[in-house]
Coordinates of N, CA and C in Angstrom, one line a residue:
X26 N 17.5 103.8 130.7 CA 18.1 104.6 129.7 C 19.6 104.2 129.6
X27 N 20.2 103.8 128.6 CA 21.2 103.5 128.0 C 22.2 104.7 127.6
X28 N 22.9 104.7 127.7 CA 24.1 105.6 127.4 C 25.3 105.1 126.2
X29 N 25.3 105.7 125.3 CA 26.3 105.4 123.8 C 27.4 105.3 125.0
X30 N 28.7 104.9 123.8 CA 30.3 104.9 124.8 C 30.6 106.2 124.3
X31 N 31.2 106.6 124.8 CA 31.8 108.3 125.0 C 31.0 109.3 125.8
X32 N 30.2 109.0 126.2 CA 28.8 109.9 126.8 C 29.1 109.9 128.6
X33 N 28.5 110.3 129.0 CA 28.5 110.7 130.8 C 28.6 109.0 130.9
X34 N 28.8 108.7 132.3 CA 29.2 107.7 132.8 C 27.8 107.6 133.0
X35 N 27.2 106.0 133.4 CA 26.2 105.2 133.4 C 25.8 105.4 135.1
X36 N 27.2 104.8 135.6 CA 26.9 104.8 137.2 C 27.2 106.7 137.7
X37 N 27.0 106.6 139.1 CA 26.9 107.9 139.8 C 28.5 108.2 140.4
X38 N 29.8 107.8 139.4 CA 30.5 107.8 139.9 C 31.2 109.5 139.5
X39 N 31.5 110.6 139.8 CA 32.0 111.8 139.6 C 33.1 111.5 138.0
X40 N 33.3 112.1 137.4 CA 34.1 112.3 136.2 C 35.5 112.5 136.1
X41 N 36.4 111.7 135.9 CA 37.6 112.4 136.3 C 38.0 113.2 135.5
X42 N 39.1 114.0 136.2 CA 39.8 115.1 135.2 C 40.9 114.3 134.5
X43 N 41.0 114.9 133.4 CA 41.8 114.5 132.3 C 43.4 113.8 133.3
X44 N 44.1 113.2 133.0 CA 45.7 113.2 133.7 C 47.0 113.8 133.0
X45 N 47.1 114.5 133.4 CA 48.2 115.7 132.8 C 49.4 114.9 133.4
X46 N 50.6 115.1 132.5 CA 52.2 114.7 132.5 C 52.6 116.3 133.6
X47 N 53.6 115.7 134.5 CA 54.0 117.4 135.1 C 54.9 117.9 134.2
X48 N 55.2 119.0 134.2 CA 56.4 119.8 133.5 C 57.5 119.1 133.8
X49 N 58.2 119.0 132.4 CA 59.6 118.3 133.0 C 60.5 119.7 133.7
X50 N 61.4 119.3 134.6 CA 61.8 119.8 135.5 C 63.4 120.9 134.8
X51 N 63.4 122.2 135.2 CA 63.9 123.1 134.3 C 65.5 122.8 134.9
X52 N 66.8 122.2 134.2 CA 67.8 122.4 134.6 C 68.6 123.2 135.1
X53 N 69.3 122.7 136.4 CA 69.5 123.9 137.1 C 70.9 124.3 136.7
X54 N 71.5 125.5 136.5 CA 72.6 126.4 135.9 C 73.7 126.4 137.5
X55 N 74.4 125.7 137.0 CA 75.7 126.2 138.5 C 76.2 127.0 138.5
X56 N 76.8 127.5 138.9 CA 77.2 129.2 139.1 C 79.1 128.7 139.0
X57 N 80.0 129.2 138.2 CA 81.1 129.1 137.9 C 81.2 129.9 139.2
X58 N 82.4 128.5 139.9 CA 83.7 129.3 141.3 C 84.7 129.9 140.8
X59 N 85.5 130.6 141.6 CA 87.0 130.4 141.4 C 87.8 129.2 141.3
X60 N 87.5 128.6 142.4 CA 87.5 127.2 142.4 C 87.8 126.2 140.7
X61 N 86.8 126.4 140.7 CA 86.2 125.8 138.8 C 87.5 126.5 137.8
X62 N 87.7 127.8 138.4 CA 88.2 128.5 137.1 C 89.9 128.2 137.1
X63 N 90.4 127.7 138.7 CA 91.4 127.6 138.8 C 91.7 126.0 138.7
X64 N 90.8 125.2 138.4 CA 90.9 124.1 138.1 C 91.3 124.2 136.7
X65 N 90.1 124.6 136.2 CA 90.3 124.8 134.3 C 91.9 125.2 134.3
X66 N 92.0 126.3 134.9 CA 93.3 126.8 134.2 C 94.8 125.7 134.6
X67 N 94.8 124.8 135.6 CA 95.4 124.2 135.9 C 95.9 123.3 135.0
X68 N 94.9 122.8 134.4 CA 94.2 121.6 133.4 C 95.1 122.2 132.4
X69 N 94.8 123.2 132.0 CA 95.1 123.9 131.1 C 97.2 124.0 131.0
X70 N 97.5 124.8 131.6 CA 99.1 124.8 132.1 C 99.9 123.3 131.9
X71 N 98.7 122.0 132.9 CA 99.6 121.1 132.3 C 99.7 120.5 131.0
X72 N 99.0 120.8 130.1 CA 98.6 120.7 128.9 C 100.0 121.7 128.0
X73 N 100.0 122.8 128.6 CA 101.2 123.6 128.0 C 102.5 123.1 128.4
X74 N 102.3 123.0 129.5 CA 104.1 122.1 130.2 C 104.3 120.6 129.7
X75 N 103.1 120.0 129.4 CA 103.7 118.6 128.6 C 103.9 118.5 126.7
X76 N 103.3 120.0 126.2 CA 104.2 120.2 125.0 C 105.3 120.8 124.8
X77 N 105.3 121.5 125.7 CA 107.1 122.0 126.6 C 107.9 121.6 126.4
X78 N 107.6 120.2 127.4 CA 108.5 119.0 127.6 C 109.3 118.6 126.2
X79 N 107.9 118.6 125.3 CA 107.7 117.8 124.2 C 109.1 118.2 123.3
X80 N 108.6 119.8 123.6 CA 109.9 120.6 122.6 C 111.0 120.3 123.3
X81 N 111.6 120.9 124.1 CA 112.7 120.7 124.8 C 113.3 119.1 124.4
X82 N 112.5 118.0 124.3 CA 113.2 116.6 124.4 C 113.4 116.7 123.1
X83 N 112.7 117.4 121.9 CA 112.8 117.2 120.6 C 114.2 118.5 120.1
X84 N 114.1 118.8 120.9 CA 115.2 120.1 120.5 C 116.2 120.1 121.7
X85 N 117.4 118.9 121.5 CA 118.0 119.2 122.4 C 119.9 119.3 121.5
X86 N 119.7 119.6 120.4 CA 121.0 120.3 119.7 C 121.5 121.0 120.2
X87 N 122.8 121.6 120.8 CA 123.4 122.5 120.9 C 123.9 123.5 120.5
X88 N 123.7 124.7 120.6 CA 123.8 125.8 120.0 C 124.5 127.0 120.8
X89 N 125.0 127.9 120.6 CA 126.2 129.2 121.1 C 125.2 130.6 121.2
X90 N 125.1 130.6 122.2 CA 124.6 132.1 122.5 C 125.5 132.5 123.3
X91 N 125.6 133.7 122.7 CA 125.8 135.4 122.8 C 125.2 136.7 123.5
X92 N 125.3 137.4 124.8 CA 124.4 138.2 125.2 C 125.0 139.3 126.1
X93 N 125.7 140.2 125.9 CA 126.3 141.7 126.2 C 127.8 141.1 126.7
X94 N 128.6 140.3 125.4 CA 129.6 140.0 125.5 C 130.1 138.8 126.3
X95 N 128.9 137.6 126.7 CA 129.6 136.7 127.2 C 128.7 135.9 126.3
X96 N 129.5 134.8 126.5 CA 129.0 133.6 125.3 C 128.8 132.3 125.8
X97 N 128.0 131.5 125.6 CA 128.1 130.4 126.1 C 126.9 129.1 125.2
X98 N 127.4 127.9 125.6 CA 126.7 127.0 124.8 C 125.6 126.2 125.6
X99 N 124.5 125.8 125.3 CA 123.3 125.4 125.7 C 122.3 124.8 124.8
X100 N 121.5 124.1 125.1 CA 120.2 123.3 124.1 C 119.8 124.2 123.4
X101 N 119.3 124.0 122.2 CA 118.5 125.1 121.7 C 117.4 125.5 122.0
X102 N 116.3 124.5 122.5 CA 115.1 124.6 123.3 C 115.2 125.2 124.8
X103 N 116.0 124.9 125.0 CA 116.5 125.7 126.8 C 116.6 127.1 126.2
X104 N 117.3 127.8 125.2 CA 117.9 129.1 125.2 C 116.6 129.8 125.0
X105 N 115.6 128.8 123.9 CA 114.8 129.2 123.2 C 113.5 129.9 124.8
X106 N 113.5 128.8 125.8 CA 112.5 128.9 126.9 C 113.5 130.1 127.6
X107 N 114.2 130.5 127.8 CA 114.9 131.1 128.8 C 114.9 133.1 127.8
X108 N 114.8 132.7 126.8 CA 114.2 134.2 125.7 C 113.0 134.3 126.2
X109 N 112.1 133.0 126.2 CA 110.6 133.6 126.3 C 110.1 134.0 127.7
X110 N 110.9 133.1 128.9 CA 110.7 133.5 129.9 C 111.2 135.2 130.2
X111 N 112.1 135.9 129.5 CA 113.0 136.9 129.9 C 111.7 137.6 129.4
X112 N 111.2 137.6 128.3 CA 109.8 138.4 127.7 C 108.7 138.1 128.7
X113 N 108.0 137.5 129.1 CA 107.3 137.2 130.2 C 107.4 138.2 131.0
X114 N 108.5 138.3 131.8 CA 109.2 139.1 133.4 C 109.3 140.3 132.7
X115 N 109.6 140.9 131.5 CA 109.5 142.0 130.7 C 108.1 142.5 130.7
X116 N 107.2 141.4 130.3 CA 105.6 141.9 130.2 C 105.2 142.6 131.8
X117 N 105.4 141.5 132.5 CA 104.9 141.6 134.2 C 105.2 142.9 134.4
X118 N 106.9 143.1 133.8 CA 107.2 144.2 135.1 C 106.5 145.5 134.6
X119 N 106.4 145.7 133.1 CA 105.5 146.9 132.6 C 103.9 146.9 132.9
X120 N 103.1 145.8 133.1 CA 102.3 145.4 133.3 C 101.6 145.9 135.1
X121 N 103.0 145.2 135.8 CA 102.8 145.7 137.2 C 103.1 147.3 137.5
X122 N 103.8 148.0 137.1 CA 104.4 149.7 136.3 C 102.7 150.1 136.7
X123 N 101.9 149.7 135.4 CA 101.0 150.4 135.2 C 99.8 149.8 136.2
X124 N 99.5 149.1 136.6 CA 98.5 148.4 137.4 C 98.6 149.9 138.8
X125 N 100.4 149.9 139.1 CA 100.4 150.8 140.7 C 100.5 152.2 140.3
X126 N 100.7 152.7 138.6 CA 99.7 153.9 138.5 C 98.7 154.0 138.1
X127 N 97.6 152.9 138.0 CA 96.4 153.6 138.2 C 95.6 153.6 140.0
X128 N 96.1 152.3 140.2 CA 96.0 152.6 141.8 C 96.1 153.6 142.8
X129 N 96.9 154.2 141.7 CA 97.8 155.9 142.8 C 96.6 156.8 142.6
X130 N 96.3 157.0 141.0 CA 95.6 157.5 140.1 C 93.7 157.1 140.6
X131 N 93.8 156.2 141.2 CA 92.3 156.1 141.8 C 92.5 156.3 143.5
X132 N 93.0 156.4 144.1 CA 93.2 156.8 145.2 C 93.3 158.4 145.6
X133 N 94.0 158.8 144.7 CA 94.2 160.2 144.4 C 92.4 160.9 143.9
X134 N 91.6 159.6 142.8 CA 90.4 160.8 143.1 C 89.6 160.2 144.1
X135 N 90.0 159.3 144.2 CA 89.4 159.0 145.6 C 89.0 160.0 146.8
X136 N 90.2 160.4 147.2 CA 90.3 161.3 148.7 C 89.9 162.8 147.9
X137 N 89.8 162.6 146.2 CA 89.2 164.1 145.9 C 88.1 164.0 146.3
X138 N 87.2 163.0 146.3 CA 85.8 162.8 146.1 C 85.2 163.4 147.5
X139 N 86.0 162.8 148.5 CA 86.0 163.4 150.2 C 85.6 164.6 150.4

């Protein structure tokens, strides 16, 4: 007895199973550090301090400020960085104000909770 091609095997050899591809393998997600984030922001800062630079070298005209009666002359990009830092330390210190009253303010219901 003869067997067509596509039919049971002729010899007594068992049938194989089909051969399946595995699952390609699911990428694994790393978990953001501190580390990572203080890199980024590093990255980041020098990126702002060498357009800084940029202004400052490009802006170095001299100009007269004026500030609760004394006067004095300086770059214009210097005066300009020395306003924005003064706003900065302005942010913080209102910033830090309110950070140590709500701390007071959660402590306080804190020991209510007791």
């Amino acid at each position: 007895m003869t067997h067509a091609q596509g039919d049971k095997p002729v010899s007594g050899t068992p049938p194989q199973p089909p051969v399946t591809q595995p699952a390609p393998a699911k990428p694994v997600r790393i978990k953001r550090t501190r580390v990572s984030g203080t890199w980024f922001a590093i990255i980041i800062a020098l990126i702002i301090l060498i357009f800084l630079l940029i202004f400052i070298l490009q802006n170095l005209a001299s100009t007269t400020v004026t500030f609760l009666g004394m006067q004095g002359s300086l770059p214009l990009a210097v005066a300009m960085l020395f306003s924005a830092i003064a706003g900065a330390v302005l942010v913080a210190l209102v910033g830090g104000a309110r950070i140590v009253q709500l701390r007071k303010a959660t402590r306080k219901a804190n020991k209510a909770v007791r």
